[in-house]
Amino acid sequence: SGKTEAALTLAARLMAASNGHGVYLALPTMATADAMFDRVRKNDGWRRFFEEGAGQLALAHSADRLKLRLEEVNRRDADYGPGEYDTASRHCSAWLADSRKKALLADFGVGTLDQALLGVLPARHQSLRLLGLADKVLIVDEVHACDCYMGELLGRLLRFHAAMGGSAILLSATLPSNQRTRYLQAFAQGAGFAANAPQNDAFPLATWLARTGMDEQPVQARESVSRRVDVTLLPDESQAIARLEAAIGQGRCAVWVRNTVADAVDSWRQWNTAYPERPAILYHARFTLHDRLKIGERLLGDFGPDSRPETRRGRLVIATQVVEQSLDVDFDDMVSDIAPIDLIIQRAGRLQRHRRDATGSRVPADTSDGRGGVRLAVLSPEPTPEADAKWIKGLLPKTGKVYPDHGKLWLTARWMAKEGGFDVPRQARDMIESVYADEAFDCLPEGLQTVADAADGKCRADRGTARGNLLNFDEGYIPASLQWQDEGEAPTRLGEATVRLRLARLFDGGLVPWAEVDASIAWALSELSVPRRLIAAESPSDSVLIAAAKQSMVDEGRYVVVIALRRSGNAWLGRALNASDEEVRVVYSPICGLTIEKGVEDESDL
């Protein structure tokens, strides 16, 4: 808690000492980047880093143009007279906002980590991105979110950044020690000095590294964020539903965090069929951006820091992991599907997040919470010593696809079953290392070691792929380099290929954007992404309508698949082709999102 405030304070001190002339705040997702952007521009807080009238603020991610008109946010032109609208700073802001690579040149940038990682990949204008970062303090939040591939890219970025004289601040509440060591040594290598492996395993911990040495300083956690979370393992879904029913019946609000869209939709339908008088809210990533933002605003209003007892009482939310990204929501009770232990800790952060009395009204932070202790139920098979390769598949087959290292799931379940809960921050380090330390593998049942070996092999392969894609620091820019021969750009993330869908409604003989908003952004707000093997192309039966609709799009519909939807009762139906060139039926509703009723639906998609 308080990591962002600490990082910004450190960045301001570095800038005041002429060890940086700006900041780039790198976040794991667009949603978290948007939330951070709103946070730093609130009350013009970012301007305090610069002299009066100086500085430019920019947002950098793949959908940043939907966020705001940057030139309007940055306009501060006291030196110009009335009517002199097209001022120098406005033109400068517009130029910076013109592309994401130029946005990194702004004095204070907020965006996804991907935009910075492109600086160490053989991508066009790569050097412009590095130039933009060169004199900045690079702050990477939620660094634990980097998988094996992205972690390798981040290590190389730290090496480049350090070599250019930059400073970096990495933030995480759940970073394993081996990853911390890897990032520290990558930075030291770029700066040209040797660094020993860190030794202190305190939690919370601030580790400081410079040419003059390393200092590992334990940090005292605030009493208000130190707490006990009682954990109960639930062996089947019926017990999970019974747990939620009891909480809702007592007038409490609850959330069930499911690991896949398919499971979330199935549970939502079951609940609403059984309890039509108390319908649940569904929230996942397979809504159009317009509808997803509307649901997010509703959740923030009903369960956020300013929510009231009347909006919370007896309410249930069924969601995927998106509920823990950027939304400051607070639930009385939670059920979560089993996930790696660091994600369990993250999810528990949305459980009794703000101090409240028994009715749900906010109380001062120094007052005891009146909701009877923090309780988390985790849907998980029993972590028996006899567990085999089918251990997770019997109860949560889709979860097994999302988190293929079933060994880490078993280690997580074993720790929670043994301890019956966790004290944070006192036990946080032990929790993380019990799952992620190299020696944890030796504790696995023999039947799960093959699965764990396969996951470890894939991780190593992903790191190898990253090293093959990354720029060679020692090679520099030479005409004979083979790294720039590929016409395509190396990705910042690995994973299954996805496509962007653009939903359109049939209206008055033609197609109009799903989102009924300002025409300049309506098509963009009508988008969502799905795996390419589910939907790969448009239906030929709608080709004439779709071709006409694309003429009204600024980008003429390039690189998107347009789905023509027709109303059918409370839902909208459309058609498309999957990767096998088979026609599938697409169903969309602003209440439950997008589903595919023919073909094989990707059960691991989030």
Coordinates of C-alpha atoms in Angstrom, one line a residue:
S1 CA 0.0 0.0 0.0
G2 CA 1.3 3.5 -0.9
K3 CA 3.8 2.2 -3.4
T4 CA 2.8 4.7 -6.1
E5 CA 3.0 7.7 -3.7
A6 CA 6.5 6.5 -2.6
A7 CA 7.6 6.1 -6.2
L8 CA 6.5 9.5 -7.3
T9 CA 8.2 11.1 -4.2
L10 CA 11.4 9.3 -5.1
A11 CA 11.1 10.4 -8.7
A12 CA 10.6 14.1 -7.6
R13 CA 13.7 13.9 -5.5
L14 CA 15.7 12.5 -8.3
M15 CA 14.5 15.2 -10.6
A16 CA 15.3 17.9 -8.0
A17 CA 18.8 16.6 -7.9
S18 CA 19.1 16.8 -11.7
N19 CA 19.1 13.0 -12.0
G20 CA 16.1 13.0 -14.3
H21 CA 14.0 15.5 -16.2
G22 CA 10.7 13.6 -16.4
V23 CA 8.8 10.5 -15.6
Y24 CA 7.3 7.6 -17.5
L25 CA 4.8 5.5 -15.5
A26 CA 4.5 2.1 -17.0
L27 CA 1.4 0.0 -16.2
P28 CA 0.5 -3.6 -17.1
T29 CA -2.8 -2.9 -18.9
M30 CA -4.7 -0.2 -20.6
A31 CA -7.2 -0.1 -17.8
T32 CA -4.6 0.4 -15.1
A33 CA -2.8 3.0 -17.3
D34 CA -6.1 4.9 -17.7
A35 CA -6.7 4.8 -14.0
M36 CA -3.2 6.1 -13.2
F37 CA -3.5 8.8 -15.8
D38 CA -6.7 10.1 -14.1
R39 CA -4.9 9.9 -10.8
V40 CA -1.8 11.9 -11.7
R41 CA -3.8 14.6 -13.6
K42 CA -6.3 15.0 -10.7
N43 CA -5.9 18.6 -9.4
D44 CA -3.0 19.0 -11.8
G45 CA -0.8 16.9 -9.5
W46 CA 1.7 16.0 -12.2
R47 CA 2.5 19.7 -12.7
R48 CA 4.1 19.9 -9.3
F49 CA 7.1 18.1 -10.8
F50 CA 7.9 21.1 -13.0
E51 CA 8.3 24.8 -12.9
E52 CA 5.2 27.0 -13.4
G53 CA 3.9 26.7 -17.0
A54 CA 6.4 23.9 -18.0
G55 CA 5.9 20.3 -18.7
Q56 CA 3.7 18.2 -21.0
L57 CA 1.5 15.2 -20.0
A58 CA 0.8 12.3 -22.4
L59 CA -0.9 9.0 -22.3
A60 CA 0.5 6.1 -24.3
H61 CA -1.3 2.9 -25.1
S62 CA -3.1 1.3 -28.0
A63 CA -6.4 3.0 -27.3
D64 CA -5.2 6.3 -25.9
R65 CA -7.0 8.4 -28.4
L66 CA -10.3 7.2 -26.8
K67 CA -9.2 8.4 -23.4
L68 CA -9.2 12.1 -24.0
R69 CA -8.1 15.0 -26.2
L70 CA -4.6 15.5 -24.9
E71 CA -4.1 18.9 -26.3
E72 CA -7.1 20.2 -24.2
V73 CA -5.7 18.6 -21.0
N74 CA -2.3 20.1 -21.5
R75 CA -3.3 23.6 -22.5
R76 CA -2.0 26.1 -20.0
D77 CA -1.1 29.3 -21.8
A78 CA -1.1 32.3 -19.4
D79 CA 1.4 34.2 -21.6
Y80 CA -1.0 34.4 -24.5
G81 CA -3.8 36.9 -25.0
P82 CA -7.5 36.3 -25.5
G83 CA -8.4 34.6 -28.7
E84 CA -4.9 33.2 -29.3
Y85 CA -6.2 29.7 -29.2
D86 CA -3.6 27.9 -31.4
T87 CA -0.7 28.4 -29.0
A88 CA 2.7 26.9 -29.0
S89 CA 2.0 24.4 -26.2
R90 CA -1.3 23.3 -27.8
H91 CA 0.6 22.5 -31.0
C92 CA 3.3 20.7 -29.0
S93 CA 0.7 18.6 -27.1
A94 CA -1.1 17.7 -30.3
W95 CA 2.3 16.7 -31.9
L96 CA 3.1 14.5 -28.8
A97 CA -0.3 12.9 -28.9
D98 CA -0.1 12.2 -32.6
S99 CA 1.5 8.8 -32.0
R100 CA 2.4 6.6 -29.0
K101 CA 6.1 6.6 -29.8
K102 CA 6.2 10.4 -29.7
A103 CA 4.1 10.4 -26.4
L104 CA 7.2 8.9 -24.7
L105 CA 8.9 12.2 -25.4
A106 CA 6.5 14.1 -23.1
D107 CA 7.8 15.3 -19.8
F108 CA 5.4 13.2 -17.8
G109 CA 4.1 10.1 -19.6
V110 CA 1.7 7.4 -18.4
G111 CA 1.0 4.3 -20.4
T112 CA 1.4 0.6 -20.8
L113 CA 4.8 -1.1 -20.3
D114 CA 4.5 -2.4 -23.9
Q115 CA 5.2 1.1 -25.2
A116 CA 8.5 1.2 -23.4
L117 CA 9.4 -2.4 -24.3
L118 CA 9.2 -1.5 -28.0
G119 CA 12.4 0.5 -27.4
V120 CA 14.5 -2.7 -27.1
L121 CA 12.8 -4.6 -29.9
P122 CA 13.6 -4.2 -33.7
A123 CA 10.6 -2.0 -34.2
R124 CA 10.3 1.1 -36.4
H125 CA 11.3 4.2 -34.6
Q126 CA 12.7 2.1 -31.7
S127 CA 15.4 4.7 -31.1
L128 CA 12.8 7.5 -30.7
R129 CA 11.2 5.5 -27.8
L130 CA 14.6 5.1 -26.1
L131 CA 15.3 8.8 -26.7
G132 CA 12.1 9.6 -25.0
L133 CA 12.9 7.5 -21.9
A134 CA 16.6 8.4 -21.8
D135 CA 16.4 11.4 -19.3
K136 CA 13.4 10.1 -17.4
V137 CA 12.8 8.2 -14.2
L138 CA 11.2 5.0 -15.4
I139 CA 8.5 3.7 -12.9
V140 CA 7.2 0.2 -13.6
D141 CA 4.2 -0.7 -11.5
E142 CA 2.8 -4.2 -10.8
V143 CA 6.1 -5.6 -12.1
H144 CA 5.1 -9.1 -11.0
A145 CA 2.5 -9.1 -13.8
C146 CA 5.3 -9.8 -16.3
D147 CA 5.4 -13.4 -17.5
C148 CA 8.5 -15.2 -18.6
Y149 CA 8.6 -13.5 -22.0
M150 CA 7.8 -10.0 -20.9
G151 CA 10.2 -10.4 -17.9
E152 CA 13.1 -11.0 -20.2
L153 CA 12.1 -7.9 -22.2
L154 CA 12.0 -5.8 -19.1
G155 CA 15.4 -7.0 -18.0
R156 CA 16.8 -5.8 -21.4
L157 CA 15.0 -2.5 -21.1
L158 CA 16.5 -1.9 -17.7
R159 CA 20.0 -2.6 -19.1
F160 CA 19.5 -0.1 -21.9
H161 CA 18.0 2.5 -19.6
A162 CA 20.8 2.2 -17.1
A163 CA 23.4 2.4 -19.8
M164 CA 21.9 5.8 -20.9
G165 CA 22.2 7.1 -17.3
G166 CA 18.5 6.6 -16.4
S167 CA 17.0 5.6 -13.1
A168 CA 14.3 3.1 -12.6
I169 CA 11.8 2.3 -9.8
L170 CA 10.1 -1.1 -9.8
L171 CA 6.9 -1.7 -7.7
S172 CA 5.3 -4.9 -6.7
A173 CA 3.4 -6.3 -3.7
T174 CA 4.1 -9.9 -4.7
L175 CA 7.5 -10.1 -6.4
P176 CA 9.5 -13.4 -5.9
S177 CA 13.1 -13.1 -4.8
N178 CA 14.5 -14.7 -8.0
Q179 CA 12.8 -12.1 -10.2
R180 CA 14.0 -9.2 -8.0
T181 CA 17.6 -10.5 -8.4
R182 CA 17.3 -10.8 -12.1
Y183 CA 16.1 -7.2 -12.6
L184 CA 18.7 -5.7 -10.2
Q185 CA 21.5 -7.5 -12.0
A186 CA 20.2 -6.4 -15.4
F187 CA 20.2 -2.8 -14.3
A188 CA 23.7 -3.1 -12.9
Q189 CA 25.0 -4.7 -16.1
G190 CA 23.7 -1.8 -18.1
A191 CA 25.2 0.8 -15.7
G192 CA 28.6 -1.0 -15.8
F193 CA 29.1 -2.3 -12.3
A194 CA 28.7 -5.6 -10.6
A195 CA 25.8 -6.3 -8.2
N196 CA 25.5 -9.1 -5.7
A197 CA 22.3 -11.0 -5.2
P198 CA 20.0 -9.4 -2.6
Q199 CA 19.9 -11.2 0.7
N200 CA 17.1 -9.6 2.8
D201 CA 13.7 -11.4 2.6
A202 CA 11.8 -9.0 4.7
F203 CA 8.3 -7.9 3.6
P204 CA 7.6 -5.1 2.9
L205 CA 11.1 -4.3 1.6
A206 CA 12.7 -1.4 -0.2
T207 CA 15.8 -2.3 -2.2
W208 CA 18.1 0.5 -3.4
L209 CA 20.9 -0.2 -6.0
A210 CA 23.5 2.3 -7.3
R211 CA 27.1 2.2 -8.3
T212 CA 28.0 2.9 -4.7
G213 CA 26.3 -0.3 -3.5
M214 CA 23.0 -1.9 -2.4
D215 CA 20.8 -1.1 0.5
E216 CA 17.9 -3.4 1.5
Q217 CA 15.7 -1.6 4.0
P218 CA 12.7 -3.3 5.7
V219 CA 9.6 -1.1 5.7
Q220 CA 7.0 -1.0 8.5
A221 CA 3.6 -1.5 7.0
R222 CA 0.8 0.7 8.2
E223 CA -1.5 -0.8 10.7
S224 CA -4.5 -0.1 8.6
V225 CA -3.3 -2.4 5.8
S226 CA -2.1 -5.2 8.2
R227 CA -4.7 -7.9 8.6
R228 CA -5.7 -11.5 8.8
V229 CA -7.5 -13.1 5.9
D230 CA -9.2 -16.4 6.9
V231 CA -9.3 -18.9 4.0
T232 CA -11.6 -21.8 3.4
L233 CA -11.1 -24.3 0.5
L234 CA -14.4 -25.3 -1.2
P235 CA -14.3 -28.6 -3.0
D236 CA -17.2 -28.1 -5.4
E237 CA -19.3 -25.3 -7.0
S238 CA -22.4 -26.1 -5.0
Q239 CA -20.6 -25.1 -1.8
A240 CA -19.4 -21.9 -3.5
I241 CA -23.0 -21.0 -4.4
A242 CA -24.2 -21.9 -0.9
R243 CA -21.5 -19.6 0.6
L244 CA -22.6 -16.7 -1.6
E245 CA -26.3 -17.3 -0.9
A246 CA -25.6 -17.2 2.8
A247 CA -23.7 -13.9 2.5
I248 CA -26.3 -12.3 0.2
G249 CA -29.1 -13.5 2.6
Q250 CA -27.4 -11.6 5.4
G251 CA -27.5 -8.4 3.4
R252 CA -23.8 -8.5 2.6
C253 CA -22.3 -7.8 -0.8
A254 CA -20.1 -10.4 -2.4
V255 CA -18.0 -11.2 -5.5
W256 CA -17.2 -14.5 -7.2
V257 CA -13.9 -14.1 -9.2
R258 CA -13.9 -16.8 -11.9
N259 CA -10.9 -17.6 -14.1
T260 CA -12.6 -17.6 -17.5
V261 CA -15.4 -15.8 -19.3
A262 CA -17.2 -19.1 -20.0
D263 CA -17.3 -20.1 -16.3
A264 CA -18.4 -16.6 -15.3
V265 CA -21.3 -16.6 -17.8
D266 CA -22.4 -20.1 -16.7
S267 CA -22.4 -19.2 -13.0
W268 CA -24.2 -15.9 -13.7
R269 CA -26.9 -17.7 -15.6
Q270 CA -27.3 -20.4 -12.9
W271 CA -27.5 -17.8 -10.1
N272 CA -30.0 -15.6 -11.9
T273 CA -32.2 -18.7 -12.7
A274 CA -32.1 -19.8 -9.1
Y275 CA -32.5 -16.3 -7.6
P276 CA -34.3 -14.1 -10.1
E277 CA -35.3 -11.7 -7.3
R278 CA -31.6 -11.1 -6.5
P279 CA -29.9 -10.9 -10.0
A280 CA -26.1 -10.8 -10.1
I281 CA -24.0 -8.3 -12.1
L282 CA -21.7 -9.9 -14.7
Y283 CA -18.4 -8.3 -15.5
H284 CA -15.7 -9.6 -17.9
A285 CA -13.5 -8.6 -20.9
R286 CA -15.9 -9.8 -23.6
F287 CA -18.0 -6.7 -23.6
T288 CA -17.6 -3.8 -26.1
L289 CA -15.4 -1.1 -24.6
H290 CA -18.5 1.2 -24.3
D291 CA -20.5 -1.4 -22.3
R292 CA -17.5 -2.4 -20.2
L293 CA -16.8 1.1 -19.2
K294 CA -20.5 1.6 -18.2
I295 CA -20.4 -1.6 -16.1
G296 CA -17.2 -0.5 -14.5
E297 CA -18.7 2.9 -13.6
R298 CA -21.7 1.1 -12.1
L299 CA -19.5 -1.2 -10.0
L300 CA -17.4 1.8 -8.8
G301 CA -20.6 3.6 -7.8
D302 CA -22.2 0.7 -6.1
F303 CA -19.1 -0.9 -4.4
G304 CA -16.4 1.8 -4.6
P305 CA -15.0 3.9 -1.7
D306 CA -18.0 6.2 -1.7
S307 CA -20.7 3.5 -2.0
R308 CA -23.5 3.5 0.5
P309 CA -25.3 0.7 2.3
E310 CA -28.3 0.9 0.1
T311 CA -26.2 0.2 -3.1
R312 CA -24.3 -2.6 -1.5
R313 CA -26.8 -4.6 0.5
G314 CA -27.5 -8.1 -0.8
R315 CA -25.7 -7.6 -4.1
L316 CA -23.6 -10.1 -6.0
V317 CA -21.0 -9.6 -8.7
I318 CA -19.7 -12.5 -10.8
A319 CA -16.6 -11.4 -12.7
T320 CA -13.3 -12.5 -14.2
Q321 CA -9.9 -11.1 -13.2
V322 CA -10.8 -7.7 -14.8
V323 CA -12.5 -6.8 -11.5
E324 CA -9.1 -6.5 -9.8
Q325 CA -7.7 -4.2 -12.5
S326 CA -8.0 -0.5 -11.9
L327 CA -11.3 -0.6 -10.1
D328 CA -11.2 0.6 -6.5
V329 CA -14.1 -1.7 -5.3
D330 CA -14.7 -3.2 -1.9
F331 CA -16.8 -6.3 -1.1
D332 CA -17.8 -7.8 2.2
D333 CA -17.3 -11.4 1.1
M334 CA -15.4 -13.2 -1.8
V335 CA -15.2 -16.5 -3.5
S336 CA -12.3 -17.0 -5.9
D337 CA -11.4 -19.8 -8.2
I338 CA -8.0 -21.2 -7.3
A339 CA -5.1 -19.2 -8.9
P340 CA -1.4 -18.8 -8.2
I341 CA -0.8 -17.5 -4.7
D342 CA 0.3 -14.0 -5.8
L343 CA -3.0 -13.5 -7.6
I344 CA -4.9 -14.8 -4.6
I345 CA -3.2 -12.0 -2.6
Q346 CA -4.2 -9.5 -5.3
R347 CA -7.8 -10.6 -5.3
A348 CA -8.0 -10.4 -1.5
G349 CA -7.1 -6.7 -1.9
R350 CA -10.7 -6.2 -3.1
L351 CA -12.1 -7.8 0.0
Q352 CA -13.1 -5.3 2.8
R353 CA -10.7 -2.8 1.2
H354 CA -12.2 0.2 3.0
R355 CA -13.1 0.4 6.7
R356 CA -16.9 0.1 7.2
D357 CA -19.4 -0.6 10.0
A358 CA -21.7 -3.6 10.0
T359 CA -24.2 -1.8 7.7
G360 CA -21.6 -1.0 5.1
S361 CA -21.2 2.7 5.9
R362 CA -17.6 4.1 5.8
V363 CA -15.9 4.7 9.1
P364 CA -12.5 6.4 9.8
A365 CA -9.4 4.4 8.9
D366 CA -8.3 4.2 12.6
T367 CA -11.7 2.6 13.5
S368 CA -12.2 -1.2 13.6
D369 CA -14.1 -2.7 10.7
G370 CA -17.5 -3.9 11.8
R371 CA -18.1 -6.7 9.2
G372 CA -16.8 -9.6 11.3
G373 CA -13.3 -10.3 9.9
V374 CA -12.0 -10.8 6.4
R375 CA -13.1 -14.2 5.0
L376 CA -12.1 -15.6 1.6
A377 CA -13.4 -18.8 0.1
V378 CA -11.3 -20.5 -2.6
L379 CA -12.8 -23.1 -5.0
S380 CA -10.2 -25.7 -5.3
P381 CA -9.7 -29.5 -5.3
E382 CA -8.0 -30.8 -2.1
P383 CA -4.2 -30.6 -2.4
T384 CA -3.6 -34.3 -1.6
P385 CA -0.2 -36.0 -1.8
E386 CA -1.7 -38.3 -4.4
A387 CA -2.6 -35.5 -6.8
D388 CA -1.9 -36.4 -10.4
A389 CA -2.0 -34.7 -13.8
K390 CA -5.8 -34.6 -13.7
W391 CA -5.9 -32.9 -10.3
I392 CA -7.3 -29.6 -11.4
K393 CA -9.2 -30.8 -14.5
G394 CA -11.9 -32.7 -12.5
L395 CA -13.2 -29.5 -10.8
L396 CA -11.9 -26.6 -12.9
P397 CA -10.9 -27.8 -16.4
K398 CA -11.0 -24.3 -17.9
T399 CA -8.7 -23.0 -15.1
G400 CA -6.2 -25.7 -16.0
K401 CA -5.9 -24.0 -19.4
V402 CA -5.5 -20.5 -18.0
Y403 CA -2.8 -21.5 -15.5
P404 CA -1.0 -24.5 -17.1
D405 CA 1.5 -24.8 -14.2
H406 CA -0.8 -26.9 -12.1
G407 CA 2.1 -27.4 -9.7
K408 CA 1.9 -23.8 -8.6
L409 CA -1.9 -24.2 -8.1
W410 CA -1.3 -27.2 -5.9
L411 CA 1.4 -25.5 -3.9
T412 CA -1.0 -22.5 -3.4
A413 CA -3.8 -24.7 -2.2
R414 CA -1.5 -26.7 0.1
W415 CA -0.2 -23.5 1.8
M416 CA -3.7 -22.2 2.3
A417 CA -5.1 -25.5 3.6
K418 CA -2.2 -25.8 6.0
E419 CA -2.4 -22.2 7.4
G420 CA -6.2 -21.7 7.2
G421 CA -5.5 -18.2 6.0
F422 CA -2.8 -15.6 5.9
D423 CA -1.5 -12.5 7.8
V424 CA -0.4 -9.7 5.5
P425 CA 2.2 -8.5 5.4
R426 CA 3.7 -10.8 8.0
Q427 CA 3.3 -14.0 6.0
A428 CA 3.4 -12.6 2.5
R429 CA 7.0 -13.4 1.7
D430 CA 6.6 -17.0 2.9
M431 CA 3.5 -17.4 0.8
I432 CA 5.2 -16.2 -2.4
E433 CA 8.4 -18.2 -1.9
S434 CA 6.5 -21.4 -1.0
V435 CA 5.1 -21.4 -4.5
Y436 CA 7.8 -19.6 -6.6
A437 CA 11.1 -20.6 -5.0
D438 CA 13.1 -23.2 -7.0
E439 CA 13.1 -25.6 -4.1
A440 CA 9.2 -25.6 -4.1
F441 CA 9.3 -28.0 -7.0
D442 CA 10.7 -30.7 -4.7
C443 CA 7.5 -30.6 -2.6
L444 CA 5.2 -31.5 -5.5
P445 CA 3.4 -34.9 -5.8
E446 CA 5.1 -37.1 -8.3
G447 CA 2.0 -37.0 -10.5
L448 CA 2.2 -33.2 -10.9
Q449 CA 6.0 -33.0 -11.5
T450 CA 5.6 -33.8 -15.2
V451 CA 3.0 -31.0 -15.6
A452 CA 5.3 -28.6 -13.7
D453 CA 8.3 -29.6 -15.9
A454 CA 6.3 -28.9 -19.0
A455 CA 5.3 -25.4 -17.7
D456 CA 8.9 -24.7 -16.7
G457 CA 10.1 -25.8 -20.2
K458 CA 7.6 -23.4 -21.8
C459 CA 8.8 -20.6 -19.6
R460 CA 12.4 -21.2 -20.6
A461 CA 11.4 -21.4 -24.3
D462 CA 9.5 -18.1 -24.0
R463 CA 12.6 -16.5 -22.5
G464 CA 14.7 -17.9 -25.4
T465 CA 12.2 -16.4 -27.8
A466 CA 12.5 -13.1 -26.1
R467 CA 16.3 -13.1 -26.3
G468 CA 16.0 -13.9 -30.0
N469 CA 13.7 -11.0 -30.5
L470 CA 15.5 -8.4 -28.4
L471 CA 18.1 -6.0 -29.6
N472 CA 21.7 -6.9 -28.8
F473 CA 23.0 -4.1 -26.5
D474 CA 26.7 -4.8 -27.3
E475 CA 26.1 -4.8 -31.1
G476 CA 24.9 -1.3 -31.4
Y477 CA 23.5 0.1 -34.7
I478 CA 25.5 -1.5 -37.6
P479 CA 24.4 -2.0 -41.2
A480 CA 25.3 -5.7 -41.1
S481 CA 23.0 -6.4 -38.2
L482 CA 20.6 -9.3 -38.9
Q483 CA 18.1 -8.1 -36.3
W484 CA 16.4 -5.6 -38.6
Q485 CA 15.9 -7.9 -41.5
D486 CA 12.4 -9.1 -40.6
E487 CA 9.6 -6.9 -42.0
G488 CA 7.3 -7.7 -39.1
E489 CA 7.7 -6.3 -35.6
A490 CA 8.6 -8.5 -32.6
P491 CA 5.7 -8.7 -30.1
T492 CA 5.8 -7.3 -26.6
R493 CA 3.7 -10.2 -25.4
L494 CA 3.3 -13.8 -26.4
G495 CA 0.0 -15.6 -26.5
E496 CA -2.8 -16.9 -28.7
A497 CA -3.5 -14.7 -31.7
T498 CA -6.5 -12.4 -31.2
V499 CA -8.7 -10.3 -33.5
R500 CA -10.5 -7.1 -32.9
L501 CA -14.2 -7.3 -33.4
R502 CA -16.2 -4.2 -34.3
L503 CA -19.9 -4.7 -33.5
A504 CA -22.5 -3.1 -35.7
R505 CA -26.3 -2.9 -35.4
L506 CA -28.7 -3.2 -38.3
F507 CA -30.7 0.0 -38.5
D508 CA -32.8 1.4 -41.3
G509 CA -31.3 -0.9 -43.9
G510 CA -27.6 -0.2 -43.0
L511 CA -25.1 -0.8 -40.2
V512 CA -24.4 1.7 -37.4
P513 CA -21.9 1.4 -34.5
W514 CA -23.0 -0.6 -31.5
A515 CA -22.0 2.3 -29.2
E516 CA -24.5 5.2 -29.6
V517 CA -22.0 8.0 -28.8
D518 CA -20.2 10.8 -30.6
A519 CA -19.6 9.6 -34.2
S520 CA -15.8 10.3 -34.0
I521 CA -15.3 7.5 -31.5
A522 CA -18.4 5.4 -31.9
W523 CA -16.8 2.6 -33.9
A524 CA -13.8 2.4 -31.6
L525 CA -16.0 2.1 -28.5
S526 CA -17.9 -0.7 -30.3
E527 CA -14.8 -3.0 -30.2
L528 CA -13.7 -6.0 -28.2
S529 CA -11.1 -8.8 -28.8
V530 CA -11.5 -12.5 -29.1
P531 CA -9.1 -15.4 -30.0
R532 CA -8.6 -15.7 -33.7
R533 CA -9.5 -19.4 -33.8
L534 CA -13.0 -18.5 -32.5
I535 CA -13.7 -15.7 -35.0
A536 CA -11.3 -15.1 -37.9
A537 CA -13.3 -13.5 -40.6
E538 CA -16.5 -11.8 -41.5
S539 CA -19.5 -13.7 -42.7
P540 CA -19.9 -13.6 -46.5
S541 CA -23.7 -13.4 -46.1
D542 CA -23.2 -9.8 -44.7
S543 CA -20.4 -8.7 -47.1
V544 CA -22.5 -6.0 -48.8
L545 CA -23.7 -4.4 -45.5
I546 CA -20.2 -4.6 -44.0
A547 CA -18.5 -3.1 -47.0
A548 CA -20.8 -0.1 -46.9
A549 CA -20.3 0.3 -43.2
K550 CA -16.5 0.3 -43.6
Q551 CA -16.8 3.4 -45.8
S552 CA -17.9 5.4 -42.7
M553 CA -15.0 4.3 -40.6
V554 CA -11.9 6.5 -40.4
D555 CA -9.6 3.5 -40.8
E556 CA -12.0 2.0 -43.4
G557 CA -12.3 -1.1 -41.2
R558 CA -8.7 -2.3 -41.8
Y559 CA -7.4 -5.0 -39.3
V560 CA -10.9 -5.5 -37.7
V561 CA -13.6 -8.1 -38.2
V562 CA -17.1 -6.4 -38.4
I563 CA -20.0 -8.3 -37.0
A564 CA -23.5 -7.3 -38.3
L565 CA -26.0 -7.8 -35.4
R566 CA -29.8 -8.1 -35.7
R567 CA -32.1 -7.9 -32.8
S568 CA -33.7 -11.1 -31.5
G569 CA -35.6 -10.5 -28.3
N570 CA -33.3 -9.2 -25.6
A571 CA -30.2 -10.2 -27.5
W572 CA -28.5 -9.4 -30.8
L573 CA -27.5 -12.1 -33.3
G574 CA -24.7 -12.1 -35.9
R575 CA -22.6 -14.5 -38.0
A576 CA -18.9 -14.9 -38.6
L577 CA -16.3 -17.4 -39.7
N578 CA -13.9 -19.2 -37.3
A579 CA -10.3 -20.1 -38.1
S580 CA -11.5 -23.4 -39.7
D581 CA -13.6 -21.3 -42.1
E582 CA -16.8 -22.6 -40.4
E583 CA -19.7 -20.3 -39.8
V584 CA -20.4 -19.5 -36.1
R585 CA -23.3 -17.8 -34.5
V586 CA -22.4 -14.7 -32.5
V587 CA -24.7 -13.5 -29.7
Y588 CA -24.3 -10.2 -27.9
S589 CA -26.0 -8.5 -25.0
P590 CA -25.0 -5.4 -23.0
I591 CA -25.8 -7.4 -19.9
C592 CA -23.9 -10.7 -20.5
G593 CA -21.5 -9.8 -23.3
L594 CA -20.5 -11.8 -26.3
T595 CA -20.9 -15.5 -26.7
I596 CA -20.3 -17.9 -29.6
E597 CA -23.0 -20.6 -29.9
K598 CA -21.5 -22.7 -32.7
G599 CA -18.1 -24.1 -33.0
V600 CA -15.7 -24.6 -30.2
E601 CA -15.5 -21.7 -27.8
D602 CA -12.2 -20.9 -26.2
E603 CA -12.7 -21.8 -22.6
S604 CA -9.4 -20.3 -21.5
D605 CA -10.0 -16.8 -22.9
L606 CA -10.2 -14.0 -20.4

